mmCIF file of C-alpha atoms in Angstrom:
data_model
loop_
_atom_site.group_PDB
_atom_site.id
_atom_site.type_symbol
_atom_site.label_atom_id
_atom_site.label_comp_id
_atom_site.label_asym_id
_atom_site.label_seq_id
_atom_site.Cartn_x
_atom_site.Cartn_y
_atom_site.Cartn_z
ATOM 1 C CA MET A 29 -12.433 -10.265 -12.261
ATOM 2 C CA GLN A 30 -13.307 -12.642 -10.999
ATOM 3 C CA ALA A 31 -17.101 -13.204 -9.877
ATOM 4 C CA LEU A 32 -17.549 -13.002 -5.997
ATOM 5 C CA SER A 33 -20.291 -15.140 -5.108
ATOM 6 C CA GLY A 34 -20.674 -17.860 -3.558
ATOM 7 C CA ASP A 35 -19.105 -20.541 -1.619
ATOM 8 C CA PRO A 36 -15.229 -20.019 -1.234
ATOM 9 C CA LYS A 37 -13.641 -21.848 -3.648
ATOM 10 C CA ILE A 38 -11.756 -25.068 -2.985
ATOM 11 C CA TYR A 39 -8.422 -25.682 -5.050
ATOM 12 C CA ALA A 40 -7.005 -29.345 -6.226
ATOM 13 C CA SER A 41 -3.911 -28.188 -4.694
ATOM 14 C CA SER A 42 -1.310 -25.444 -3.706
ATOM 15 C CA ALA A 43 -0.203 -25.249 -6.374
ATOM 16 C CA ALA A 44 -3.002 -24.432 -8.291
ATOM 17 C CA ALA A 45 -4.420 -22.346 -5.831
ATOM 18 C CA PHE A 46 -0.756 -19.557 -6.009
ATOM 19 C CA PHE A 47 -1.735 -19.210 -10.228
ATOM 20 C CA ALA A 48 -5.101 -18.782 -8.921
ATOM 21 C CA GLY A 49 -3.425 -15.807 -6.917
ATOM 22 C CA ALA A 50 -1.064 -15.407 -9.245
ATOM 23 C CA ARG A 51 -3.441 -14.808 -12.631
ATOM 24 C CA SER A 52 -5.798 -12.533 -10.458
ATOM 25 C CA ALA A 53 -2.631 -10.218 -9.387
ATOM 26 C CA MET A 54 -2.077 -9.802 -13.534
ATOM 27 C CA THR A 55 -5.864 -9.493 -14.025
ATOM 28 C CA SER A 56 -6.347 -6.211 -11.020
ATOM 29 C CA VAL A 57 -5.140 -2.596 -11.339
ATOM 30 C CA TYR A 58 -2.497 -2.513 -9.260
ATOM 31 C CA VAL A 59 -0.325 -4.375 -12.352
ATOM 32 C CA VAL A 60 -1.038 -1.350 -14.148
ATOM 33 C CA VAL A 61 -0.041 1.249 -10.777
ATOM 34 C CA LEU A 62 2.865 -1.416 -10.201
ATOM 35 C CA ILE A 63 4.044 -0.564 -13.401
ATOM 36 C CA GLY A 64 4.017 3.226 -13.477
ATOM 37 C CA THR A 65 4.742 3.714 -10.173
ATOM 38 C CA TYR A 66 8.064 1.511 -10.178
ATOM 39 C CA ILE A 67 9.092 2.876 -13.681
ATOM 40 C CA GLY A 68 9.102 5.983 -12.025
ATOM 41 C CA LEU A 69 11.215 4.563 -9.180
ATOM 42 C CA GLY A 70 13.579 2.777 -11.958
ATOM 43 C CA ALA A 71 14.346 5.931 -13.343
ATOM 44 C CA LEU A 72 14.885 7.264 -10.088
ATOM 45 C CA ALA A 73 17.288 5.295 -8.513
ATOM 46 C CA HIS A 74 19.219 5.655 -12.829
ATOM 47 C CA ASP A 75 18.992 9.955 -12.196
ATOM 48 C CA VAL A 76 20.546 9.239 -8.567
ATOM 49 C CA GLY A 77 23.493 7.000 -9.476
ATOM 50 C CA LEU A 78 21.813 3.445 -8.316
ATOM 51 C CA SER A 79 22.846 0.416 -10.038
ATOM 52 C CA SER A 80 19.934 -1.336 -12.011
ATOM 53 C CA VAL A 81 20.293 -4.701 -9.332
ATOM 54 C CA TRP A 82 20.495 -2.521 -6.494
ATOM 55 C CA MET A 83 17.345 -1.359 -7.573
ATOM 56 C CA MET A 84 15.954 -5.028 -8.222
ATOM 57 C CA ALA A 85 17.072 -5.433 -5.092
ATOM 58 C CA SER A 86 15.263 -3.709 -2.847
ATOM 59 C CA THR A 87 12.064 -4.285 -4.732
ATOM 60 C CA ILE A 88 12.636 -7.708 -3.181
ATOM 61 C CA ILE A 89 13.480 -6.557 0.592
ATOM 62 C CA VAL A 90 12.418 -3.781 1.332
ATOM 63 C CA TRP A 91 8.717 -4.150 -0.920
ATOM 64 C CA ALA A 92 7.426 -0.450 0.261
ATOM 65 C CA GLY A 93 6.727 2.109 -2.844
ATOM 66 C CA PRO A 94 7.342 5.351 0.197
ATOM 67 C CA ALA A 95 10.481 3.321 1.622
ATOM 68 C CA GLN A 96 12.032 2.277 -1.211
ATOM 69 C CA LEU A 97 11.448 6.269 -2.321
ATOM 70 C CA ILE A 98 12.684 8.108 0.821
ATOM 71 C CA ILE A 99 16.076 6.094 0.370
ATOM 72 C CA ILE A 100 16.436 6.771 -2.721
ATOM 73 C CA SER A 101 15.757 10.683 -3.329
ATOM 74 C CA ALA A 102 18.551 10.463 -0.757
ATOM 75 C CA VAL A 103 20.985 8.850 -2.193
ATOM 76 C CA GLY A 104 20.478 12.392 -4.047
ATOM 77 C CA THR A 105 19.510 14.731 -2.119
ATOM 78 C CA GLY A 106 21.229 14.004 1.235
ATOM 79 C CA GLY A 107 20.679 12.880 4.564
ATOM 80 C CA SER A 108 22.428 11.460 7.160
ATOM 81 C CA LEU A 109 22.054 7.736 7.267
ATOM 82 C CA ILE A 110 19.799 8.301 10.876
ATOM 83 C CA GLU A 111 17.411 9.788 9.475
ATOM 84 C CA VAL A 112 16.282 8.258 6.475
ATOM 85 C CA ALA A 113 16.006 4.556 9.001
ATOM 86 C CA ILE A 114 13.832 7.085 10.473
ATOM 87 C CA ALA A 115 11.756 8.126 7.910
ATOM 88 C CA VAL A 116 11.826 4.565 6.719
ATOM 89 C CA THR A 117 10.231 3.220 9.314
ATOM 90 C CA LEU A 118 8.094 6.214 10.141
ATOM 91 C CA SER A 119 6.583 4.886 6.431
ATOM 92 C CA ALA A 120 6.736 1.724 7.660
ATOM 93 C CA MET A 121 4.124 1.429 10.560
ATOM 94 C CA ARG A 122 1.240 1.522 8.243
ATOM 95 C CA LEU A 123 2.409 -2.488 7.675
ATOM 96 C CA PHE A 124 1.598 -2.825 11.658
ATOM 97 C CA PRO A 125 -2.052 -2.462 11.716
ATOM 98 C CA MET A 126 -1.716 -4.452 7.909
ATOM 99 C CA VAL A 127 -0.815 -7.420 8.908
ATOM 100 C CA VAL A 128 -2.516 -7.691 12.444
ATOM 101 C CA ALA A 129 -5.712 -7.742 10.626
ATOM 102 C CA LEU A 130 -4.991 -9.362 7.096
ATOM 103 C CA LEU A 131 -2.610 -12.869 8.929
ATOM 104 C CA PRO A 132 -5.548 -14.376 10.949
ATOM 105 C CA MET A 133 -7.583 -14.928 8.001
ATOM 106 C CA MET A 134 -5.276 -16.948 6.349
ATOM 107 C CA ARG A 135 -4.504 -18.496 9.550
ATOM 108 C CA LYS A 136 -6.404 -21.867 10.459
ATOM 109 C CA PRO A 137 -5.444 -24.148 13.531
ATOM 110 C CA GLY A 138 -2.223 -26.563 13.105
ATOM 111 C CA THR A 139 -0.758 -22.997 10.369
ATOM 112 C CA ARG A 140 2.630 -23.414 11.432
ATOM 113 C CA LEU A 141 4.465 -19.453 12.197
ATOM 114 C CA PRO A 142 7.841 -20.273 9.092
ATOM 115 C CA GLU A 143 4.015 -20.866 6.768
ATOM 116 C CA MET A 144 3.368 -16.696 7.710
ATOM 117 C CA LEU A 145 6.368 -15.556 7.566
ATOM 118 C CA LEU A 146 6.519 -15.139 3.451
ATOM 119 C CA PRO A 147 2.682 -13.144 3.549
ATOM 120 C CA THR A 148 3.657 -10.631 6.352
ATOM 121 C CA HIS A 149 6.557 -10.435 3.741
ATOM 122 C CA PHE A 150 4.564 -9.446 1.385
ATOM 123 C CA THR A 151 2.058 -7.008 3.188
ATOM 124 C CA SER A 152 1.881 -3.957 1.224
ATOM 125 C CA ILE A 153 -0.987 -1.491 0.393
ATOM 126 C CA SER A 154 -1.389 -3.159 -3.371
ATOM 127 C CA MET A 155 -1.782 -6.817 -1.534
ATOM 128 C CA TRP A 156 -3.712 -5.940 1.658
ATOM 129 C CA ILE A 157 -6.441 -3.998 -0.344
ATOM 130 C CA GLU A 158 -6.603 -7.617 -2.659
ATOM 131 C CA SER A 159 -6.249 -9.550 0.297
ATOM 132 C CA LEU A 160 -9.248 -8.671 2.458
ATOM 133 C CA ARG A 161 -11.541 -8.470 -1.870
ATOM 134 C CA LEU A 162 -10.383 -11.877 -2.354
ATOM 135 C CA LEU A 163 -9.416 -13.961 0.227
ATOM 136 C CA PRO A 164 -12.948 -14.920 1.691
ATOM 137 C CA TYR A 165 -13.663 -16.409 -1.943
ATOM 138 C CA VAL A 166 -10.768 -19.166 -1.207
ATOM 139 C CA ALA A 167 -11.480 -21.324 0.788
ATOM 140 C CA ARG A 168 -9.478 -21.636 4.557
ATOM 141 C CA GLU A 169 -6.456 -24.440 3.778
ATOM 142 C CA HIS A 170 -5.608 -22.105 0.468
ATOM 143 C CA ARG A 171 -5.543 -18.949 1.595
ATOM 144 C CA ILE A 172 -2.244 -18.789 1.980
ATOM 145 C CA ALA A 173 -0.950 -20.443 -0.789
ATOM 146 C CA TYR A 174 -3.014 -17.808 -2.653
ATOM 147 C CA CYS A 175 -2.143 -15.008 -1.760
ATOM 148 C CA ASN A 176 1.533 -15.990 -2.236
ATOM 149 C CA GLY A 177 0.778 -16.318 -5.425
ATOM 150 C CA LEU A 178 -0.759 -12.633 -5.855
ATOM 151 C CA SER A 179 1.303 -11.164 -4.495
ATOM 152 C CA SER A 180 5.091 -13.036 -6.295
ATOM 153 C CA GLY A 181 2.889 -11.371 -9.079
ATOM 154 C CA TYR A 182 2.699 -8.063 -7.866
ATOM 155 C CA MET A 183 6.318 -8.440 -6.921
ATOM 156 C CA GLY A 184 7.603 -10.246 -10.270
ATOM 157 C CA THR A 185 5.618 -6.944 -11.733
ATOM 158 C CA ALA A 186 8.163 -3.941 -9.663
ATOM 159 C CA VAL A 187 10.724 -6.098 -10.542
ATOM 160 C CA VAL A 188 10.789 -6.463 -14.061
ATOM 161 C CA ALA A 189 8.858 -2.378 -14.047
ATOM 162 C CA GLY A 190 11.481 -1.480 -11.851
ATOM 163 C CA TYR A 191 14.172 -2.593 -14.230
ATOM 164 C CA VAL A 192 12.535 -1.028 -16.947
ATOM 165 C CA GLY A 193 12.078 2.436 -15.919
ATOM 166 C CA TYR A 194 16.308 2.549 -15.041
ATOM 167 C CA PHE A 195 16.784 1.937 -18.957
ATOM 168 C CA LEU A 196 14.056 4.529 -19.845
ATOM 169 C CA ALA A 197 15.152 7.414 -16.508
ATOM 170 C CA ALA A 198 16.990 9.240 -19.672
ATOM 171 C CA GLY A 199 13.343 9.795 -22.189
ATOM 172 C CA LEU A 200 10.525 10.296 -19.315
ATOM 173 C CA PRO A 201 8.907 14.054 -19.365
ATOM 174 C CA PRO A 202 7.577 15.733 -16.840
ATOM 175 C CA LEU A 203 4.377 15.301 -17.500
ATOM 176 C CA LEU A 204 4.092 11.781 -17.811
ATOM 177 C CA ALA A 205 6.315 11.029 -14.517
ATOM 178 C CA SER A 206 3.556 12.923 -12.999
ATOM 179 C CA ILE A 207 0.997 11.115 -14.190
ATOM 180 C CA LEU A 208 3.495 8.206 -13.223
ATOM 181 C CA LEU A 209 3.577 10.047 -9.645
ATOM 182 C CA PHE A 210 -0.670 10.626 -9.434
ATOM 183 C CA LEU A 211 -1.350 6.682 -10.048
ATOM 184 C CA THR A 212 -0.840 5.447 -6.286
ATOM 185 C CA PRO A 213 -2.632 8.005 -4.704
ATOM 186 C CA LEU A 214 -5.743 8.200 -7.057
ATOM 187 C CA SER A 215 -5.524 3.617 -7.262
ATOM 188 C CA PHE A 216 -5.424 3.185 -3.052
ATOM 189 C CA PHE A 217 -8.043 5.886 -3.208
ATOM 190 C CA LEU A 218 -10.633 4.304 -5.389
ATOM 191 C CA SER A 219 -10.179 1.102 -3.798
ATOM 192 C CA THR A 220 -9.916 1.736 -0.997
ATOM 193 C CA VAL A 221 -13.306 3.664 -1.455
ATOM 194 C CA ASN A 222 -14.540 0.492 -2.709
ATOM 195 C CA ASN A 223 -13.637 -1.826 -0.124
ATOM 196 C CA ALA A 224 -14.933 0.657 2.733
ATOM 197 C CA ARG A 225 -18.830 -1.616 2.747
ATOM 198 C CA GLN A 226 -19.230 -1.569 6.725
ATOM 199 C CA VAL A 227 -20.232 1.384 7.837
ATOM 200 C CA ILE A 228 -17.240 1.721 10.368
ATOM 201 C CA GLU A 229 -15.154 1.237 7.039
ATOM 202 C CA LYS A 230 -16.493 4.064 6.109
ATOM 203 C CA ILE A 231 -15.971 6.087 8.955
ATOM 204 C CA ALA A 232 -12.514 5.552 8.828
ATOM 205 C CA LEU A 233 -11.701 6.895 5.646
ATOM 206 C CA VAL A 234 -13.388 10.133 5.589
ATOM 207 C CA LEU A 235 -11.917 10.313 9.063
ATOM 208 C CA GLY A 236 -8.239 9.718 7.294
ATOM 209 C CA LEU A 237 -9.330 11.843 5.183
ATOM 210 C CA ILE A 238 -9.755 14.777 6.590
ATOM 211 C CA LEU A 239 -7.339 14.074 9.371
ATOM 212 C CA GLY A 240 -4.121 13.314 8.257
ATOM 213 C CA PRO A 241 -3.584 16.514 5.829
ATOM 214 C CA LEU A 242 -4.304 18.858 8.894
ATOM 215 C CA LEU A 243 -2.937 16.570 11.608
ATOM 216 C CA ALA A 244 -0.285 17.376 8.636
ATOM 217 C CA TYR A 245 -0.333 21.006 8.441
ATOM 218 C CA TRP A 246 -0.827 21.685 12.678
ATOM 219 C CA GLN A 247 3.065 19.550 12.247
ATOM 220 C CA VAL A 248 2.353 17.284 14.523
ATOM 221 C CA GLY A 249 4.820 14.331 15.303
ATOM 222 C CA LEU A 250 3.841 10.609 13.623
ATOM 223 C CA ASP A 251 0.866 12.066 12.042
ATOM 224 C CA LEU A 252 0.016 9.734 10.068
ATOM 225 C CA LEU A 253 0.288 6.850 13.368
ATOM 226 C CA TRP A 254 -2.591 9.794 15.083
ATOM 227 C CA THR A 255 -4.117 9.670 11.663
ATOM 228 C CA GLY A 256 -5.289 5.974 12.164
ATOM 229 C CA VAL A 257 -5.592 5.790 15.575
ATOM 230 C CA ILE A 258 -8.271 8.650 16.250
ATOM 231 C CA GLY A 259 -9.866 7.813 13.532
ATOM 232 C CA GLY A 260 -9.569 4.097 13.283
ATOM 233 C CA SER A 261 -10.126 4.438 16.658
ATOM 234 C CA ILE A 262 -13.861 6.812 16.757
ATOM 235 C CA ALA A 263 -15.041 4.268 13.934
ATOM 236 C CA TYR A 264 -14.645 1.782 15.908
ATOM 237 C CA ALA A 265 -15.790 3.040 18.557
ATOM 238 C CA TYR A 266 -18.770 3.469 16.939
ATOM 239 C CA GLY A 267 -18.658 0.327 15.871
ATOM 240 C CA ARG A 268 -19.378 -1.609 19.375
ATOM 241 C CA TYR A 269 -21.874 1.744 20.344
ATOM 242 C CA ARG A 270 -23.784 0.587 17.685
ATOM 243 C CA ARG A 271 -23.491 -3.109 19.052
ATOM 244 C CA SER A 272 -25.089 -2.898 21.836
ATOM 245 C CA ALA A 273 -27.861 -0.344 21.330
ATOM 246 C CA SER A 274 -28.975 -3.188 19.054
ATOM 247 C CA MET B 8 24.122 8.985 1.799
ATOM 248 C CA LYS B 9 26.226 9.009 -1.090
ATOM 249 C CA GLU B 10 29.067 8.259 1.352
ATOM 250 C CA ALA B 11 27.720 5.220 3.077
ATOM 251 C CA MET B 12 26.865 3.921 -0.080
ATOM 252 C CA VAL B 13 30.384 3.941 -1.495
ATOM 253 C CA SER B 14 32.630 3.400 2.406
ATOM 254 C CA LEU B 15 29.581 0.500 3.638
ATOM 255 C CA GLY B 16 28.282 -0.795 0.156
ATOM 256 C CA PRO B 17 24.933 -0.132 -1.698
ATOM 257 C CA TYR B 18 23.539 -3.496 -0.008
ATOM 258 C CA PHE B 19 24.542 -2.682 3.571
ATOM 259 C CA VAL B 20 22.922 0.322 3.129
ATOM 260 C CA LEU B 21 20.060 -0.621 1.597
ATOM 261 C CA ILE B 22 19.548 -3.728 4.315
ATOM 262 C CA LEU B 23 20.472 -0.860 7.420
ATOM 263 C CA VAL B 24 18.032 1.990 6.415
ATOM 264 C CA GLY B 25 15.446 0.225 4.318
ATOM 265 C CA PHE B 26 14.571 -4.038 5.327
ATOM 266 C CA LEU B 27 15.738 -3.662 8.705
ATOM 267 C CA PRO B 28 13.402 -0.348 9.986
ATOM 268 C CA ASN B 29 10.758 -1.546 7.631
ATOM 269 C CA GLU B 30 10.476 -5.261 7.679
ATOM 270 C CA VAL B 31 10.861 -4.533 11.576
ATOM 271 C CA TRP B 32 6.758 -3.248 11.618
ATOM 272 C CA ARG B 33 6.093 -6.193 9.843
ATOM 273 C CA LEU B 34 7.172 -8.503 12.324
ATOM 274 C CA VAL B 35 5.608 -6.718 15.172
ATOM 275 C CA GLY B 36 1.854 -7.202 13.376
ATOM 276 C CA LEU B 37 3.061 -11.649 13.146
ATOM 277 C CA VAL B 38 3.620 -11.645 16.970
ATOM 278 C CA MET B 39 0.808 -9.805 17.600
ATOM 279 C CA ALA B 40 -1.506 -11.265 15.650
ATOM 280 C CA ARG B 41 -1.174 -14.968 17.285
ATOM 281 C CA GLY B 42 -3.654 -16.094 18.366
ATOM 282 C CA LEU B 43 -5.792 -13.586 17.299
ATOM 283 C CA ASN B 44 -8.662 -14.446 15.120
ATOM 284 C CA GLU B 45 -11.009 -12.832 13.024
ATOM 285 C CA GLU B 46 -13.183 -11.525 15.259
ATOM 286 C CA SER B 47 -11.327 -10.495 18.021
ATOM 287 C CA GLU B 48 -11.459 -6.646 19.137
ATOM 288 C CA LEU B 49 -7.595 -5.864 17.901
ATOM 289 C CA VAL B 50 -8.357 -7.868 14.499
ATOM 290 C CA VAL B 51 -11.380 -5.268 13.946
ATOM 291 C CA TRP B 52 -9.646 -1.722 15.336
ATOM 292 C CA SER B 53 -6.421 -2.373 13.076
ATOM 293 C CA ARG B 54 -8.453 -3.281 10.458
ATOM 294 C CA VAL B 55 -9.765 0.728 10.951
ATOM 295 C CA VAL B 56 -6.850 1.632 11.981
ATOM 296 C CA ALA B 57 -5.195 0.646 9.277
ATOM 297 C CA ILE B 58 -8.412 1.800 6.212
ATOM 298 C CA ALA B 59 -7.281 5.877 8.877
ATOM 299 C CA LEU B 60 -3.904 5.319 7.880
ATOM 300 C CA LEU B 61 -3.984 3.926 4.953
ATOM 301 C CA ALA B 62 -6.696 7.472 3.455
ATOM 302 C CA GLY B 63 -4.556 9.585 5.842
ATOM 303 C CA VAL B 64 -1.992 8.347 3.451
ATOM 304 C CA ILE B 65 -3.007 8.760 0.704
ATOM 305 C CA ALA B 66 -4.776 12.546 0.949
ATOM 306 C CA LYS B 67 -0.792 13.569 1.704
ATOM 307 C CA LEU B 68 0.006 12.077 -1.431
ATOM 308 C CA ILE B 69 -2.799 13.798 -3.103
ATOM 309 C CA LEU B 70 -2.111 17.452 -1.203
ATOM 310 C CA PHE B 71 1.837 17.968 -0.337
ATOM 311 C CA SER B 72 3.362 15.958 -3.089
ATOM 312 C CA SER B 73 6.811 15.142 -3.756
ATOM 313 C CA GLY B 74 8.331 14.951 -7.176
ATOM 314 C CA GLU B 75 7.662 15.650 -10.912
ATOM 315 C CA LEU B 76 3.874 15.047 -9.355
ATOM 316 C CA ALA B 77 4.265 19.150 -6.554
ATOM 317 C CA GLY B 78 4.731 20.237 -10.146
ATOM 318 C CA VAL B 79 1.415 20.357 -10.749
ATOM 319 C CA PRO B 80 -0.727 23.139 -9.040
ATOM 320 C CA THR B 81 -3.043 21.339 -5.877
ATOM 321 C CA PRO B 82 -6.302 22.772 -7.234
ATOM 322 C CA VAL B 83 -5.602 20.681 -10.375
ATOM 323 C CA ARG B 84 -4.999 17.669 -7.819
ATOM 324 C CA ILE B 85 -8.019 17.962 -6.251
ATOM 325 C CA GLY B 86 -10.032 18.262 -9.410
ATOM 326 C CA ALA B 87 -8.596 15.066 -10.663
ATOM 327 C CA ALA B 88 -8.955 13.342 -7.496
ATOM 328 C CA VAL B 89 -12.741 14.453 -6.974
ATOM 329 C CA ILE B 90 -13.243 13.678 -11.291
ATOM 330 C CA ALA B 91 -12.137 9.476 -10.317
ATOM 331 C CA PHE B 92 -14.634 9.847 -7.592
ATOM 332 C CA ALA B 93 -17.101 10.843 -9.480
ATOM 333 C CA ALA B 94 -16.822 8.442 -12.863
ATOM 334 C CA PHE B 95 -16.003 5.475 -10.112
ATOM 335 C CA MET B 96 -19.707 5.564 -8.990
ATOM 336 C CA ALA B 97 -20.490 6.778 -12.448
ATOM 337 C CA ALA B 98 -19.274 3.262 -13.154
ATOM 338 C CA LYS B 99 -20.854 1.406 -11.063
ATOM 339 C CA ARG B 100 -17.998 1.400 -8.579
ATOM 340 C CA SER B 101 -15.279 0.650 -11.451
ATOM 341 C CA VAL B 102 -11.488 1.401 -10.017
ATOM 342 C CA PHE B 103 -10.448 0.725 -13.246
ATOM 343 C CA VAL B 104 -13.053 3.454 -14.592
ATOM 344 C CA GLY B 105 -12.564 5.863 -12.216
ATOM 345 C CA VAL B 106 -8.221 6.013 -12.571
ATOM 346 C CA LEU B 107 -8.083 6.152 -16.353
ATOM 347 C CA ALA B 108 -10.817 9.584 -15.810
ATOM 348 C CA GLY B 109 -8.668 11.092 -12.987
ATOM 349 C CA GLU B 110 -5.783 10.415 -14.872
ATOM 350 C CA VAL B 111 -7.279 12.260 -17.834
ATOM 351 C CA ALA B 112 -8.419 14.952 -15.766
ATOM 352 C CA LEU B 113 -4.563 15.870 -14.419
ATOM 353 C CA PHE B 114 -2.830 15.484 -17.638
ATOM 354 C CA ALA B 115 -5.732 17.975 -19.624
ATOM 355 C CA GLY B 116 -5.584 20.184 -16.619
ATOM 356 C CA ALA B 117 -1.632 20.093 -16.232
ATOM 357 C CA ALA B 118 -1.680 20.551 -19.721
ATOM 358 C CA TRP B 119 -4.208 23.852 -19.661
ATOM 359 C CA TYR B 120 -1.934 25.345 -17.000
ATOM 360 C CA ALA B 121 1.351 25.122 -18.425
ATOM 361 C CA ALA B 122 -0.162 26.330 -21.361
#
């Protein structure tokens, strides 16, 4: 873990910033989480009869655990192409506000659109949480390189873990499989708590934890979308109110 | 899906139902974020919406689990998350310690129920 204090760090070159990002990926708790998650996904891909190369390709081009879980399990349990596509796109909506919140952190005057394509594709929950935490300590001109390094570290780890899981498949006992599956919600939960330092972030977090399961239980359509919009808007409105009151 | 994998080819299906419906939201974000800075109201709002949405995903994954995790009783899953949070706070906000405590609690709880 690097010390999080002082002025934004200026690196000798973009390459140095990239490798600093990759190094911080390797020392973060998400490496353990990604290994656990992707061993599980790789094992599942094996069980439903997909190839190991397909598994690795899906990690690189989809790069979203929930979406990959939907596709791979649908091969096993059935479901039409259109049903799977809809389920994937509903699970992917979360990426939209994440990208909007993240990209302005790394852009500077003169940054061209093509430079933003890679960070856009790399956007995932783990990368987003870590980028929001670490980028303020990186000089603005090196943030894109740093973020690409961080994401490459994560993606490389996930690709390898998926491949390993594919060949471990047969020997994975149910209790171990459930422990691996529990890694994702547990680590995201604690990291989100850890990152929510402002009052409006804490409000959004608590409202999301309550509204998510409640709206799903009430079988409200697009429950996660509404959870985000309602919980986030209440928190945002409170922030506006506080700013105008002070 | 299985038939489509054979008739269309597994990689074409991956792009059709995996890459495209997933990537479209990232690209919408890329377009929306153009010209905005960190202090923009839309960016502040997006950030809290993303946090609330993420919290919703987390709570649903714990309460309505799928796969092998669904075989672990719900009270054990909730209890493990609470223990993880307590350990996280006790260890001066260490995510690593919290995750470890939660996993140990899940293992112990699941093994106890199974016995």
